[in-house]
Amino acid sequence: MSVSTAAADQSVCAPLPVLGRNVTVPLVTGGEVAYAALDYAASAPALQRVWDDVAAYAPYYGSVHRGAGYLSQLSTDLFENARTTVAEFLDCRADDQVVFTRSTTDSLNLLARALPAGCQVFVFETEHHASLLPWQDAAQVTYLNAPRTPRQAVETLERALADRDPYGPALVCVTGASNVTGELWPVRELAAAAHAHGARIVLDAAQLAPHHPVSVRDLDVDWVAFSGHKLYAPFGSGVLAGRADWLREAEPYLAGGGASRKVSRREDGGVAVEWHESAARHEAGSPNVIGAYSIASACKALTEAGWDTLVAREQHLIDRVREGLAEVPEVRILSLFGDDAPRVGVISFVVEGWNSSHFAAALSAEYGIGVRDGLFCAHPLVRTLLGSDPQTQGECGAPEAAPGEKSLNAIRVSFGAGTPDEHVERFVSAVRELVTDGAKWTYRTEDGRCVPAV
Ligand code: PMP
């Protein structure tokens, strides 16, 4: 692997500069090619701006909330200012809290631990596992069947909420943009339905926040969760932002320093603790100041780049990929809400006659394109879309889904603000070429993954 000094992309509306844009990777067929990172939905490359901001701050790094020294105070200021930047980025209400976590998964698990007693949770089976699974041990959960239109989603939720105990607390958890289909969910309408029935709503914005502006006020959601590493800030931080009351009343997510205001021995020999009521209550331990700072930097960079421009550019890439795939009859794009549904740059598909793992391996080894294959941590949704029981894995190398048969897993291509046109053009021609001519190399299965045989 080497780093070249290829000229920056010259397209009219240029992608935002990201790290890795000049990295080349070897091809099995010989030579090297610029790596096409088309797996943004898993983790997006760092924005150059984020990297530069972190590098500029790094010499000034110091302990947060504890030190009396200049750099500790500076770091504390940066950490606390990062909360303000995130609150502005999400258009939070004045009394919302911004808690720094490790990721979306961490944020939703935190919220699950903060649910009031007797809380009922409503969640669609189509959610990513991070928003599907945290509630089971904390609440009585109702799993809602996959809707086939946004309208059906709202109606399904309304029906379920109408049947609930109207006096108890309730929470709806919904994704903003699917990590499988990229389709946007009717968040504002779902929030209105939730509130009309006295329930609250948390938005899983892991896939939405990197692609669209998110306004807590406008969508009228109670909480939002997202991850830094999908928002071009891969330094191990995430966010849970929203209503303070449930968070303030809950036991701290982790017990320890930072979350506790006062600790003293009790007469009975135990220890009495007074916990903070601010976001620090759920941030015990030394916080990830670089993670928080990098998220704030990404929020500023995206806002300054301008959402209208970013969304328009991404829509152009989405159109290119969808048009290109539509020209290959063997390709079937997975969709819940249909062709006209608004979506972000996340597209999953299957190829007739191909094992998805084999196809993804060939895209990597023969074209230098990084996509993802599998079930994308959303097993019930992918199972519904494939119409299959994906318990059994197909053997790589051997075509799995013969004409008329169902695929066992899918391929996902995803992109965003740093993606040059060339990456999606290369992807579209690679798909066409692989389907027409077949793979040039042979592949075998190793530890359940498809890899080049040599
Ligand atoms: N929700 C969605 C919609 C996601 O796509 C993902 C990541 N694939 C998550 C939650 C979990 O994010 P993380 O792994 O950063 O916790």
GROMACS .gro file of C-alpha atoms in nm, residues 320-331 349 351 354 359 363 367 369 424-440:
model
   36
  320ARG     CA    1  -2.569   0.793  -1.085
  321VAL     CA    2  -2.545   0.471  -0.883
  322ARG     CA    3  -2.915   0.391  -0.913
  323GLU     CA    4  -2.920   0.461  -1.289
  324GLY     CA    5  -2.606   0.251  -1.337
  325LEU     CA    6  -2.742  -0.041  -1.138
  326ALA     CA    7  -3.079  -0.019  -1.313
  327GLU     CA    8  -2.900  -0.089  -1.644
  328VAL     CA    9  -2.789  -0.430  -1.515
  329PRO     CA   10  -3.094  -0.660  -1.517
  330GLU     CA   11  -2.926  -0.909  -1.281
  331VAL     CA   12  -2.910  -0.646  -1.006
  349PHE     CA   13  -2.853  -0.481  -0.366
  351VAL     CA   14  -2.688  -0.981  -0.798
  354TRP     CA   15  -2.369  -1.424  -0.739
  359PHE     CA   16  -1.910  -1.006  -0.549
  363LEU     CA   17  -1.494  -0.542  -0.627
  367TYR     CA   18  -1.116  -0.282  -0.876
  369ILE     CA   19  -1.348  -0.066  -0.432
  424VAL     CA   20  -1.915   0.586  -0.816
  425GLU     CA   21  -1.840   0.572  -1.190
  426ARG     CA   22  -1.576   0.303  -1.128
  427PHE     CA   23  -1.822   0.115  -0.909
  428VAL     CA   24  -2.099   0.122  -1.170
  429SER     CA   25  -1.868  -0.001  -1.449
  430ALA     CA   26  -1.718  -0.266  -1.221
  431VAL     CA   27  -2.063  -0.405  -1.144
  432ARG     CA   28  -2.148  -0.414  -1.513
  433GLU     CA   29  -1.819  -0.579  -1.603
  434LEU     CA   30  -1.835  -0.841  -1.328
  435VAL     CA   31  -2.189  -0.939  -1.424
  436THR     CA   32  -2.104  -0.955  -1.795
  437ASP     CA   33  -1.757  -1.107  -1.788
  438GLY     CA   34  -1.740  -1.274  -1.445
  439ALA     CA   35  -1.456  -1.245  -1.196
  440LYS     CA   36  -1.103  -1.254  -1.336
   0.00000   0.00000   0.00000
